[in-house]
GROMACS .gro file of C-alpha atoms in nm:
model
  494
    1MET     CA    1  -7.124   0.543 -16.890
    2PHE     CA    2  -6.823   0.769 -16.934
    3ALA     CA    3  -6.950   0.878 -17.276
    4VAL     CA    4  -7.289   0.963 -17.128
    5MET     CA    5  -7.124   1.180 -16.863
    6ILE     CA    6  -6.922   1.362 -17.128
    7ILE     CA    7  -7.236   1.423 -17.333
    8LEU     CA    8  -7.422   1.552 -17.027
    9LEU     CA    9  -7.130   1.780 -16.937
   10VAL     CA   10  -7.118   1.922 -17.290
   11LEU     CA   11  -7.495   1.974 -17.289
   12SER     CA   12  -7.475   2.147 -16.950
   13VAL     CA   13  -7.205   2.384 -17.077
   14LEU     CA   14  -7.405   2.460 -17.393
   15ILE     CA   15  -7.726   2.516 -17.200
   16GLY     CA   16  -7.543   2.739 -16.951
   17TRP     CA   17  -7.385   2.938 -17.235
   18PHE     CA   18  -7.708   2.995 -17.428
   19THR     CA   19  -7.910   3.076 -17.116
   20LEU     CA   20  -7.642   3.303 -16.967
   21PRO     CA   21  -7.854   3.623 -17.006
   22ARG     CA   22  -8.113   3.460 -16.780
   23TRP     CA   23  -7.912   3.312 -16.494
   24LEU     CA   24  -7.617   3.554 -16.470
   25PRO     CA   25  -7.836   3.852 -16.363
   26LEU     CA   26  -7.988   3.635 -16.088
   27ILE     CA   27  -7.646   3.543 -15.952
   28ALA     CA   28  -7.520   3.902 -15.984
   29SER     CA   29  -7.816   4.030 -15.780
   30HIS     CA   30  -7.660   3.873 -15.467
   31TRP     CA   31  -7.358   4.108 -15.497
   32LEU     CA   32  -7.521   4.417 -15.645
   33PRO     CA   33  -7.675   4.682 -15.415
   34GLN     CA   34  -8.042   4.639 -15.337
   35GLY     CA   35  -8.255   4.778 -15.619
   36MET     CA   36  -7.987   4.739 -15.890
   37THR     CA   37  -8.032   4.485 -16.171
   38LEU     CA   38  -7.808   4.354 -16.450
   39SER     CA   39  -7.919   4.269 -16.803
   40LEU     CA   40  -7.722   4.158 -17.108
   41THR     CA   41  -7.764   4.010 -17.454
   42GLN     CA   42  -7.646   3.666 -17.563
   43PRO     CA   43  -7.263   3.675 -17.595
   44LYS     CA   44  -7.087   3.532 -17.901
   45TRP     CA   45  -6.748   3.366 -17.945
   46GLU     CA   46  -6.562   3.431 -18.270
   47LYS     CA   47  -6.192   3.371 -18.344
   48ASP     CA   48  -6.091   3.361 -17.975
   49ILE     CA   49  -6.275   3.688 -17.909
   50LEU     CA   50  -6.579   3.732 -17.684
   51LEU     CA   51  -6.844   3.961 -17.835
   52LEU     CA   52  -7.129   4.122 -17.643
   53ASP     CA   53  -7.374   4.360 -17.807
   54HIS     CA   54  -7.533   4.508 -17.496
   55LEU     CA   55  -7.493   4.513 -17.117
   56SER     CA   56  -7.667   4.745 -16.872
   57LEU     CA   57  -7.713   4.816 -16.502
   58GLN     CA   58  -8.048   4.961 -16.395
   59ILE     CA   59  -8.182   5.109 -16.073
   60GLN     CA   60  -8.559   5.077 -16.092
   61GLU     CA   61  -8.644   5.237 -16.430
   62CYS     CA   62  -8.323   5.444 -16.455
   63GLU     CA   63  -8.033   5.310 -16.662
   64LEU     CA   64  -7.718   5.365 -16.457
   65LEU     CA   65  -7.474   5.213 -16.708
   66ARG     CA   66  -7.507   5.104 -17.070
   67ILE     CA   67  -7.224   4.927 -17.255
   68SER     CA   68  -7.260   4.867 -17.629
   69GLY     CA   69  -7.036   4.678 -17.871
   70LEU     CA   70  -6.798   4.500 -17.630
   71SER     CA   71  -6.522   4.274 -17.757
   72ALA     CA   72  -6.266   4.100 -17.533
   73GLY     CA   73  -5.960   3.897 -17.623
   74TYR     CA   74  -5.642   3.772 -17.455
   75SER     CA   75  -5.345   3.884 -17.665
   76ARG     CA   76  -4.965   3.905 -17.655
   77ASN     CA   77  -4.759   4.222 -17.684
   78LYS     CA   78  -4.534   4.281 -17.985
   79GLN     CA   79  -4.236   4.121 -17.813
   80GLY     CA   80  -4.445   3.819 -17.715
   81THR     CA   81  -4.323   3.848 -17.356
   82GLU     CA   82  -4.648   3.952 -17.190
   83ARG     CA   83  -5.012   3.869 -17.230
   84TYR     CA   84  -5.287   4.119 -17.166
   85TRP     CA   85  -5.663   4.160 -17.190
   86ASP     CA   86  -5.751   4.350 -17.506
   87LEU     CA   87  -6.090   4.518 -17.457
   88HIS     CA   88  -6.275   4.737 -17.703
   89ILE     CA   89  -6.611   4.907 -17.638
   90ALA     CA   90  -6.806   5.110 -17.892
   91GLU     CA   91  -6.999   5.318 -17.635
   92VAL     CA   92  -7.032   5.359 -17.260
   93TYR     CA   93  -7.314   5.578 -17.130
   94SER     CA   94  -7.361   5.638 -16.757
   95GLN     CA   95  -7.614   5.840 -16.557
   96SER     CA   96  -7.487   5.904 -16.205
   97GLN     CA   97  -7.820   6.064 -16.106
   98CYS     CA   98  -7.969   5.712 -16.108
   99LEU     CA   99  -7.784   5.648 -15.781
  100SER     CA  100  -8.037   5.873 -15.606
  101GLN     CA  101  -8.297   5.599 -15.663
  102LEU     CA  102  -8.108   5.344 -15.455
  103PRO     CA  103  -8.304   5.273 -15.135
  104ALA     CA  104  -8.155   5.449 -14.833
  105THR     CA  105  -7.992   5.217 -14.582
  106ASN     CA  106  -7.816   5.261 -14.249
  107THR     CA  107  -7.661   4.914 -14.262
  108GLN     CA  108  -7.287   4.931 -14.211
  109PRO     CA  109  -7.099   4.713 -14.463
  110ALA     CA  110  -6.835   4.473 -14.342
  111PRO     CA  111  -6.487   4.634 -14.353
  112LEU     CA  112  -6.265   4.531 -14.642
  113SER     CA  113  -6.001   4.277 -14.546
  114ILE     CA  114  -5.777   4.378 -14.838
  115SER     CA  115  -5.534   4.670 -14.860
  116VAL     CA  116  -5.513   4.936 -15.131
  117SER     CA  117  -5.178   4.801 -15.251
  118GLU     CA  118  -5.332   4.455 -15.291
  119ILE     CA  119  -5.624   4.602 -15.486
  120LEU     CA  120  -5.392   4.794 -15.721
  121SER     CA  121  -5.156   4.500 -15.762
  122SER     CA  122  -5.445   4.269 -15.853
  123ILE     CA  123  -5.539   4.479 -16.158
  124PRO     CA  124  -5.443   4.264 -16.459
  125ALA     CA  125  -5.261   4.388 -16.768
  126ILE     CA  126  -5.534   4.557 -16.972
  127LYS     CA  127  -5.557   4.764 -17.286
  128LEU     CA  128  -5.903   4.920 -17.303
  129VAL     CA  129  -6.041   5.151 -17.573
  130ILE     CA  130  -6.385   5.314 -17.545
  131ASP     CA  131  -6.475   5.491 -17.869
  132HIS     CA  132  -6.746   5.708 -17.710
  133PHE     CA  133  -6.762   5.763 -17.333
  134VAL     CA  134  -7.048   5.980 -17.198
  135PRO     CA  135  -7.063   6.041 -16.818
  136ALA     CA  136  -7.404   6.212 -16.787
  137PRO     CA  137  -7.480   6.474 -16.668
  138TRP     CA  138  -7.120   6.588 -16.726
  139GLN     CA  139  -7.130   6.566 -17.105
  140GLU     CA  140  -6.844   6.815 -17.125
  141PHE     CA  141  -6.613   6.527 -17.029
  142ALA     CA  142  -6.742   6.299 -17.305
  143GLY     CA  143  -6.496   6.164 -17.558
  144LYS     CA  144  -6.272   5.873 -17.650
  145LEU     CA  145  -6.112   5.698 -17.353
  146LYS     CA  146  -5.801   5.477 -17.354
  147PHE     CA  147  -5.688   5.279 -17.050
  148ASP     CA  148  -5.361   5.090 -17.011
  149SER     CA  149  -5.221   4.895 -16.716
  150SER     CA  150  -4.907   4.684 -16.713
  151ARG     CA  151  -4.769   4.420 -16.480
  152GLN     CA  152  -4.418   4.557 -16.534
  153GLY     CA  153  -4.461   4.863 -16.312
  154HIS     CA  154  -4.686   5.021 -16.050
  155ARG     CA  155  -4.859   5.246 -16.299
  156ILE     CA  156  -5.197   5.284 -16.469
  157GLU     CA  157  -5.249   5.525 -16.756
  158GLY     CA  158  -5.561   5.662 -16.923
  159GLN     CA  159  -5.620   5.910 -17.205
  160LEU     CA  160  -5.937   6.107 -17.283
  161SER     CA  161  -5.985   6.297 -17.608
  162GLY     CA  162  -6.288   6.481 -17.743
  163SER     CA  163  -6.400   6.777 -17.952
  164GLN     CA  164  -6.417   7.000 -17.643
  165TYR     CA  165  -6.044   6.952 -17.573
  166SER     CA  166  -5.784   7.116 -17.793
  167GLU     CA  167  -5.546   6.835 -17.690
  168PRO     CA  168  -5.601   6.494 -17.520
  169LEU     CA  169  -5.601   6.461 -17.140
  170LEU     CA  170  -5.354   6.213 -16.991
  171MET     CA  171  -5.439   6.055 -16.653
  172GLU     CA  172  -5.168   5.866 -16.464
  173LEU     CA  173  -5.183   5.670 -16.139
  174GLU     CA  174  -4.847   5.571 -15.988
  175TRP     CA  175  -4.782   5.402 -15.655
  176GLN     CA  176  -4.508   5.250 -15.447
  177GLY     CA  177  -4.603   5.074 -15.126
  178GLN     CA  178  -4.854   5.287 -14.937
  179ASN     CA  179  -4.786   5.610 -15.127
  180GLY     CA  180  -4.869   5.727 -15.475
  181LYS     CA  181  -4.970   6.011 -15.701
  182PHE     CA  182  -5.254   6.078 -15.944
  183THR     CA  183  -5.192   6.338 -16.216
  184VAL     CA  184  -5.397   6.483 -16.500
  185THR     CA  185  -5.214   6.669 -16.777
  186GLN     CA  186  -5.318   6.805 -17.113
  187LEU     CA  187  -5.088   6.683 -17.385
  188ASN     CA  188  -4.953   6.937 -17.632
  189THR     CA  189  -4.875   6.776 -17.965
  190HIS     CA  190  -4.826   7.105 -18.149
  191THR     CA  191  -4.472   7.226 -18.212
  192GLN     CA  192  -4.331   7.577 -18.217
  193PRO     CA  193  -4.065   7.684 -18.468
  194LYS     CA  194  -3.728   7.777 -18.322
  195ALA     CA  195  -3.410   7.910 -18.469
  196ASP     CA  196  -3.256   7.722 -18.766
  197ASN     CA  197  -3.599   7.573 -18.851
  198VAL     CA  198  -3.586   7.349 -18.544
  199HIS     CA  199  -3.931   7.266 -18.404
  200GLU     CA  200  -3.977   7.208 -18.034
  201LYS     CA  201  -4.278   7.053 -17.865
  202ASN     CA  202  -4.465   7.260 -17.607
  203GLU     CA  203  -4.466   7.135 -17.250
  204PRO     CA  204  -4.786   6.956 -17.137
  205GLN     CA  205  -5.012   7.157 -16.906
  206LEU     CA  206  -5.073   7.022 -16.557
  207TRP     CA  207  -5.442   7.009 -16.461
  208ALA     CA  208  -5.416   6.817 -16.133
  209GLU     CA  209  -5.150   6.659 -15.913
  210LEU     CA  210  -5.277   6.466 -15.611
  211PRO     CA  211  -5.017   6.292 -15.389
  212TRP     CA  212  -5.184   6.029 -15.171
  213SER     CA  213  -5.104   5.786 -14.896
  214PHE     CA  214  -5.302   5.537 -14.691
  215SER     CA  215  -5.291   5.336 -14.373
  216GLN     CA  216  -5.524   5.081 -14.217
  217SER     CA  217  -5.766   5.358 -14.113
  218GLN     CA  218  -5.696   5.663 -14.334
  219PHE     CA  219  -5.669   5.758 -14.700
  220VAL     CA  220  -5.508   6.102 -14.732
  221ILE     CA  221  -5.448   6.348 -15.016
  222ARG     CA  222  -5.203   6.611 -14.891
  223ASN     CA  223  -5.077   6.925 -15.070
  224GLY     CA  224  -5.262   6.846 -15.390
  225LYS     CA  225  -5.269   7.102 -15.671
  226TRP     CA  226  -5.512   7.176 -15.953
  227ARG     CA  227  -5.533   7.424 -16.240
  228TRP     CA  228  -5.800   7.518 -16.494
  229ILE     CA  229  -5.676   7.701 -16.802
  230SER     CA  230  -5.945   7.909 -16.974
  231ALA     CA  231  -5.945   8.201 -17.212
  232ALA     CA  232  -6.131   8.421 -16.962
  233GLN     CA  233  -5.909   8.370 -16.655
  234PRO     CA  234  -5.674   8.094 -16.534
  235LEU     CA  235  -5.780   7.932 -16.206
  236SER     CA  236  -5.574   7.728 -15.962
  237GLY     CA  237  -5.581   7.599 -15.607
  238GLY     CA  238  -5.494   7.326 -15.360
  239VAL     CA  239  -5.655   7.008 -15.226
  240ASP     CA  240  -5.630   6.839 -14.886
  241LEU     CA  241  -5.864   6.547 -14.820
  242THR     CA  242  -5.888   6.276 -14.553
  243LEU     CA  243  -6.109   5.968 -14.558
  244GLU     CA  244  -6.134   5.802 -14.215
  245GLN     CA  245  -6.224   5.432 -14.195
  246TRP     CA  246  -6.214   5.405 -14.574
  247LYS     CA  247  -6.237   5.025 -14.561
  248LYS     CA  248  -6.598   5.051 -14.442
  249GLY     CA  249  -6.709   5.191 -14.776
  250PHE     CA  250  -6.926   5.495 -14.851
  251ASN     CA  251  -7.175   5.431 -14.570
  252GLY     CA  252  -6.908   5.380 -14.306
  253MET     CA  253  -6.632   5.633 -14.367
  254LYS     CA  254  -6.584   5.994 -14.256
  255VAL     CA  255  -6.462   6.274 -14.481
  256SER     CA  256  -6.284   6.599 -14.401
  257GLY     CA  257  -6.080   6.836 -14.610
  258ARG     CA  258  -6.010   7.169 -14.768
  259VAL     CA  259  -6.015   7.286 -15.131
  260ASN     CA  260  -5.925   7.640 -15.230
  261LEU     CA  261  -5.955   7.855 -15.543
  262LEU     CA  262  -5.702   8.130 -15.624
  263THR     CA  263  -5.782   8.421 -15.857
  264GLN     CA  264  -5.612   8.749 -15.941
  265ASN     CA  265  -5.696   9.078 -16.113
  266GLU     CA  266  -5.582   9.440 -16.093
  267PHE     CA  267  -5.713   9.463 -15.735
  268GLY     CA  268  -5.490   9.179 -15.616
  269LYS     CA  269  -5.534   8.813 -15.529
  270GLY     CA  270  -5.850   8.637 -15.418
  271ASN     CA  271  -5.883   8.312 -15.226
  272VAL     CA  272  -6.201   8.106 -15.182
  273VAL     CA  273  -6.189   7.810 -14.941
  274LEU     CA  274  -6.428   7.515 -14.918
  275SER     CA  275  -6.383   7.336 -14.586
  276ILE     CA  276  -6.547   7.023 -14.446
  277LYS     CA  277  -6.507   6.910 -14.087
  278PRO     CA  278  -6.490   6.534 -14.016
  279THR     CA  279  -6.837   6.400 -14.087
  280PRO     CA  280  -6.987   6.064 -14.190
  281ILE     CA  281  -7.090   6.029 -14.553
  282SER     CA  282  -7.352   5.818 -14.722
  283LEU     CA  283  -7.399   5.749 -15.089
  284THR     CA  284  -7.778   5.775 -15.069
  285ASN     CA  285  -7.853   5.967 -14.747
  286ALA     CA  286  -7.577   6.221 -14.689
  287HIS     CA  287  -7.570   6.498 -14.426
  288ILE     CA  288  -7.247   6.693 -14.474
  289PRO     CA  289  -7.197   7.042 -14.320
  290LEU     CA  290  -6.956   7.261 -14.516
  291GLN     CA  291  -6.836   7.621 -14.531
  292LEU     CA  292  -6.751   7.826 -14.842
  293THR     CA  293  -6.577   8.153 -14.761
  294GLY     CA  294  -6.340   8.400 -14.921
  295GLN     CA  295  -6.299   8.640 -15.209
  296MET     CA  296  -6.287   8.589 -15.585
  297ASN     CA  297  -6.138   8.851 -15.819
  298ARG     CA  298  -6.253   8.834 -16.180
  299GLY     CA  299  -6.212   9.097 -16.450
  300GLN     CA  300  -6.280   9.430 -16.277
  301MET     CA  301  -6.514   9.272 -16.022
  302ILE     CA  302  -6.464   9.152 -15.665
  303ILE     CA  303  -6.697   8.889 -15.519
  304THR     CA  304  -6.697   8.785 -15.154
  305MET     CA  305  -6.892   8.504 -14.995
  306SER     CA  306  -6.970   8.350 -14.659
  307LEU     CA  307  -7.183   8.042 -14.719
  308PRO     CA  308  -7.238   7.790 -14.439
  309ALA     CA  309  -7.441   7.505 -14.589
  310ILE     CA  310  -7.545   7.143 -14.547
  311VAL     CA  311  -7.536   6.883 -14.825
  312THR     CA  312  -7.816   6.626 -14.795
  313GLY     CA  313  -7.969   6.346 -15.000
  314SER     CA  314  -7.794   6.132 -15.259
  315LEU     CA  315  -7.440   6.233 -15.352
  316ALA     CA  316  -7.538   6.178 -15.716
  317THR     CA  317  -7.811   6.445 -15.691
  318PRO     CA  318  -7.718   6.648 -15.381
  319LYS     CA  319  -7.927   6.920 -15.221
  320ILE     CA  320  -7.732   7.214 -15.072
  321THR     CA  321  -7.928   7.408 -14.809
  322PHE     CA  322  -7.781   7.746 -14.711
  323GLN     CA  323  -7.774   7.824 -14.339
  324PRO     CA  324  -7.835   8.156 -14.155
  325GLY     CA  325  -7.570   8.415 -14.244
  326SER     CA  326  -7.521   8.293 -14.602
  327LEU     CA  327  -7.439   8.594 -14.819
  328PHE     CA  328  -7.289   8.676 -15.159
  329ARG     CA  329  -7.153   9.028 -15.215
  330GLY     CA  330  -6.999   9.186 -15.522
  331TRP     CA  331  -6.877   9.521 -15.652
  332GLY     CA  332  -6.673   9.664 -15.936
  333LYS     CA  333  -6.696   9.774 -16.299
  334VAL     CA  334  -6.917   9.575 -16.534
  335SER     CA  335  -6.823   9.805 -16.824
  336GLU     CA  336  -6.661  10.143 -16.877
  337ASN     CA  337  -6.992  10.319 -16.811
  338PHE     CA  338  -7.158  10.089 -16.557
  339THR     CA  339  -7.031  10.032 -16.202
  340VAL     CA  340  -7.184   9.810 -15.936
  341LYS     CA  341  -7.129   9.982 -15.602
  342GLU     CA  342  -7.267   9.682 -15.415
  343ALA     CA  343  -7.471   9.374 -15.502
  344ARG     CA  344  -7.600   9.154 -15.219
  345LEU     CA  345  -7.753   8.808 -15.253
  346PRO     CA  346  -7.877   8.670 -14.917
  347LEU     CA  347  -7.924   8.294 -14.945
  348ALA     CA  348  -8.024   8.182 -14.594
  349GLY     CA  349  -8.303   7.925 -14.616
  350THR     CA  350  -8.264   7.877 -14.991
  351TYR     CA  351  -8.146   7.544 -15.130
  352LEU     CA  352  -7.959   7.458 -15.448
  353THR     CA  353  -7.984   7.144 -15.662
  354ARG     CA  354  -7.863   7.060 -16.011
  355ASN     CA  355  -8.180   7.231 -16.141
  356GLY     CA  356  -8.120   7.564 -15.965
  357PHE     CA  357  -8.225   7.764 -15.656
  358THR     CA  358  -8.550   7.704 -15.466
  359GLY     CA  359  -8.683   7.916 -15.179
  360ARG     CA  360  -8.690   8.283 -15.087
  361LEU     CA  361  -8.450   8.461 -15.320
  362GLN     CA  362  -8.345   8.825 -15.281
  363ALA     CA  363  -8.114   9.058 -15.470
  364ILE     CA  364  -8.018   9.410 -15.361
  365VAL     CA  365  -7.821   9.617 -15.612
  366THR     CA  366  -7.674   9.966 -15.584
  367ALA     CA  367  -7.516  10.081 -15.910
  368LYS     CA  368  -7.417  10.385 -16.114
  369GLU     CA  369  -7.436  10.449 -16.487
  370SER     CA  370  -7.217  10.737 -16.605
  371TYR     CA  371  -7.505  10.907 -16.790
  372TRP     CA  372  -7.827  10.783 -16.626
  373GLY     CA  373  -7.710  10.822 -16.266
  374THR     CA  374  -7.720  10.615 -15.947
  375PHE     CA  375  -7.996  10.377 -15.841
  376ARG     CA  376  -8.079  10.116 -15.578
  377LEU     CA  377  -8.314   9.823 -15.646
  378HIS     CA  378  -8.437   9.550 -15.414
  379PHE     CA  379  -8.591   9.227 -15.550
  380ASP     CA  380  -8.761   8.987 -15.309
  381GLY     CA  381  -8.957   8.678 -15.404
  382TYR     CA  382  -8.979   8.300 -15.432
  383ALA     CA  383  -8.772   8.092 -15.672
  384GLU     CA  384  -8.828   7.739 -15.795
  385ASP     CA  385  -8.542   7.556 -15.969
  386PHE     CA  386  -8.414   7.896 -16.084
  387ILE     CA  387  -8.098   7.997 -16.261
  388PRO     CA  388  -8.096   8.271 -16.528
  389ASP     CA  389  -8.314   8.166 -16.823
  390GLN     CA  390  -8.420   7.846 -16.648
  391GLY     CA  391  -8.686   7.780 -16.384
  392ASN     CA  392  -8.912   8.040 -16.220
  393TRP     CA  393  -8.862   8.340 -15.992
  394ASN     CA  394  -9.162   8.555 -15.890
  395TRP     CA  395  -9.067   8.880 -15.719
  396ARG     CA  396  -9.169   9.218 -15.586
  397TYR     CA  397  -8.931   9.507 -15.637
  398TRP     CA  398  -8.879   9.860 -15.512
  399GLY     CA  399  -8.608  10.121 -15.520
  400ASN     CA  400  -8.505  10.477 -15.594
  401GLY     CA  401  -8.241  10.681 -15.770
  402ASP     CA  402  -8.154  11.000 -15.950
  403LEU     CA  403  -8.164  11.089 -16.319
  404PRO     CA  404  -7.908  11.367 -16.392
  405PRO     CA  405  -8.004  11.417 -16.761
  406LEU     CA  406  -8.359  11.508 -16.653
  407LYS     CA  407  -8.261  11.667 -16.319
  408ALA     CA  408  -8.493  11.424 -16.145
  409LYS     CA  409  -8.511  11.198 -15.844
  410TRP     CA  410  -8.732  10.891 -15.873
  411ASP     CA  411  -8.882  10.598 -15.684
  412ILE     CA  412  -9.020  10.272 -15.820
  413SER     CA  413  -9.223   9.971 -15.705
  414GLY     CA  414  -9.402   9.679 -15.864
  415LYS     CA  415  -9.396   9.306 -15.919
  416GLY     CA  416  -9.284   9.067 -16.188
  417SER     CA  417  -9.137   8.729 -16.271
  418TRP     CA  418  -8.856   8.555 -16.456
  419LYS     CA  419  -8.984   8.232 -16.610
  420GLN     CA  420  -8.746   8.039 -16.831
  421SER     CA  421  -8.610   8.296 -17.080
  422GLN     CA  422  -8.896   8.546 -17.031
  423ILE     CA  423  -8.883   8.841 -16.789
  424THR     CA  424  -9.224   8.997 -16.722
  425VAL     CA  425  -9.302   9.315 -16.528
  426ASN     CA  426  -9.668   9.284 -16.427
  427ALA     CA  427  -9.691   9.605 -16.224
  428LEU     CA  428  -9.484   9.922 -16.230
  429ASN     CA  429  -9.533  10.255 -16.057
  430THR     CA  430  -9.259  10.512 -16.092
  431GLY     CA  431  -9.271  10.863 -15.949
  432PHE     CA  432  -9.044  11.163 -16.012
  433ASP     CA  433  -9.019  11.482 -15.807
  434THR     CA  434  -8.977  11.677 -16.130
  435ILE     CA  435  -8.846  11.635 -16.483
  436GLU     CA  436  -8.652  11.908 -16.661
  437TYR     CA  437  -8.532  11.874 -17.017
  438GLY     CA  438  -8.447  12.167 -17.240
  439LEU     CA  439  -8.728  12.426 -17.221
  440VAL     CA  440  -8.976  12.188 -17.052
  441GLN     CA  441  -9.041  12.116 -16.683
  442MET     CA  442  -9.291  11.851 -16.566
  443LYS     CA  443  -9.415  11.858 -16.207
  444ALA     CA  444  -9.483  11.535 -16.012
  445PRO     CA  445  -9.478  11.307 -16.318
  446ARG     CA  446  -9.553  10.936 -16.278
  447LEU     CA  447  -9.481  10.645 -16.509
  448GLN     CA  448  -9.724  10.353 -16.493
  449LEU     CA  449  -9.761  10.022 -16.671
  450MET     CA  450 -10.084   9.978 -16.867
  451LYS     CA  451  -9.998   9.637 -17.014
  452PRO     CA  452  -9.733   9.396 -16.881
  453LEU     CA  453  -9.382   9.466 -17.001
  454VAL     CA  454  -9.247   9.141 -17.149
  455TRP     CA  455  -8.885   9.080 -17.246
  456GLU     CA  456  -8.828   8.751 -17.426
  457ARG     CA  457  -8.456   8.675 -17.403
  458SER     CA  458  -8.458   8.375 -17.636
  459VAL     CA  459  -8.167   8.379 -17.880
  460THR     CA  460  -8.389   8.254 -18.162
  461LYS     CA  461  -8.691   8.484 -18.103
  462PRO     CA  462  -8.599   8.785 -17.886
  463ALA     CA  463  -8.882   9.033 -17.829
  464LEU     CA  464  -8.987   9.331 -17.614
  465MET     CA  465  -9.345   9.454 -17.573
  466GLY     CA  466  -9.557   9.657 -17.332
  467ASP     CA  467  -9.770   9.972 -17.282
  468LEU     CA  468  -9.661  10.265 -17.062
  469GLN     CA  469  -9.837  10.582 -16.948
  470LEU     CA  470  -9.665  10.904 -16.835
  471SER     CA  471  -9.880  11.153 -16.644
  472ALA     CA  472  -9.797  11.495 -16.491
  473LEU     CA  473  -9.986  11.748 -16.278
  474ARG     CA  474  -9.850  12.038 -16.480
  475THR     CA  475  -9.607  12.097 -16.763
  476ASP     CA  476  -9.436  12.440 -16.782
  477PHE     CA  477  -9.246  12.592 -17.073
  478ARG     CA  478  -8.976  12.853 -17.030
  479SER     CA  479  -9.152  13.068 -17.290
  480GLY     CA  480  -9.427  13.121 -17.033
  481GLY     CA  481  -9.691  12.870 -17.139
  482PHE     CA  482  -9.804  12.559 -16.953
  483LEU     CA  483 -10.018  12.250 -16.994
  484PRO     CA  484 -10.279  12.131 -16.743
  485PRO     CA  485 -10.272  11.769 -16.613
  486VAL     CA  486 -10.184  11.550 -16.909
  487GLU     CA  487 -10.131  11.182 -16.989
  488PHE     CA  488  -9.905  11.031 -17.257
  489ARG     CA  489  -9.926  10.666 -17.362
  490ALA     CA  490  -9.658  10.472 -17.543
  491THR     CA  491  -9.644  10.121 -17.685
  492LEU     CA  492  -9.313   9.937 -17.681
  493THR     CA  493  -9.234   9.676 -17.945
  494GLY     CA  494  -8.905   9.538 -18.060
   0.00000   0.00000   0.00000
């Protein structure tokens, strides 16, 4: 009888092992959010190492997480004093936008009965290496990721390296009791020669330093700092963030905070502040009012903004709707010969997603070119998922200006569109009071479009084409002659 029980037990274990890809997803579904499913291939056991070819989490038809080439073993360190989990993964690919497909729910989760210190202390000793980590849609942060935690101290360390970084990024989480700090630095492995052929390593560059603390009801980041080093202009700022009732999870907590951006150019310092008043957040059905105000100085330009907005929808694919009073303004030198006196971009009623702007989109520009004079143009139309060279923007336009080389004042009106990388002017009507150039004077000339003016901005196949017609009531010559009403047509190609 005992032998039969042993045989049945062994058979049960074997059956459970070889059918694991079938029953484990069913059990996991009781803990996973509604709509999320787990799938995996048959694991293998070789030389005390667990091997798994494929594991994925899906939300409906969208693959949230894909893990390929997983191996896991339980090893000892070189001294033999500590054991740790040795994990190696060939590739991890995640798509955060899949979270938007989770069904919306107003159900409040049960508060956690565990503290942050208990959570951190329960992390086992792990050495994890991911050869290729891709967090879509932020592919710029893709690379090789290393993760290391030790039981010897309250510290977790990670390292990210990739072709887009000149040096690896080091991420460190340290804590003591209810306080801690998270830092991100860029390592600098290059050395600089000093006197007597002595080489000295450069100091690592700090990207972020976020001191944090927590209590039973609050998680707080206070006096945090961040920096972004770029060739164009270094950026920096501060971070203050409070999560109320953090134990209730995403659908139960409130968020408030302030993040600022500091810039500087020859006109002085600029400061842009993003502020959020205490408001509930939801992972799938957010409604977060925020305010973006301040001034940004870049190059020889100054940009100011006052943008009250509301973030709605899934936090993975948020929709930002701009409220009444939302306005961008800018002025300054674009080049030595071209100066923007004022550019205005009213955004009230428009909304922004990852794909671009949608809604009524206007742009009013007053500018001066050192040779061609001053002009003012107003564009007004409807945009759909628009950012430059992506999406669509159909507009009407009008304006006026002066043309010193031809001693002329002019006005203009028409309509056009910007679709993907192609700008098209479908209608153009330009009038001048007069045109004088050399020995010629044209009275009441008008410039009209006979065929649409098309500018293809594609890098691979740029092109410009269109037909124009210039007409004048009378053309006088200083020698005494004149021409009756005349029309000139020109074809543009290039």
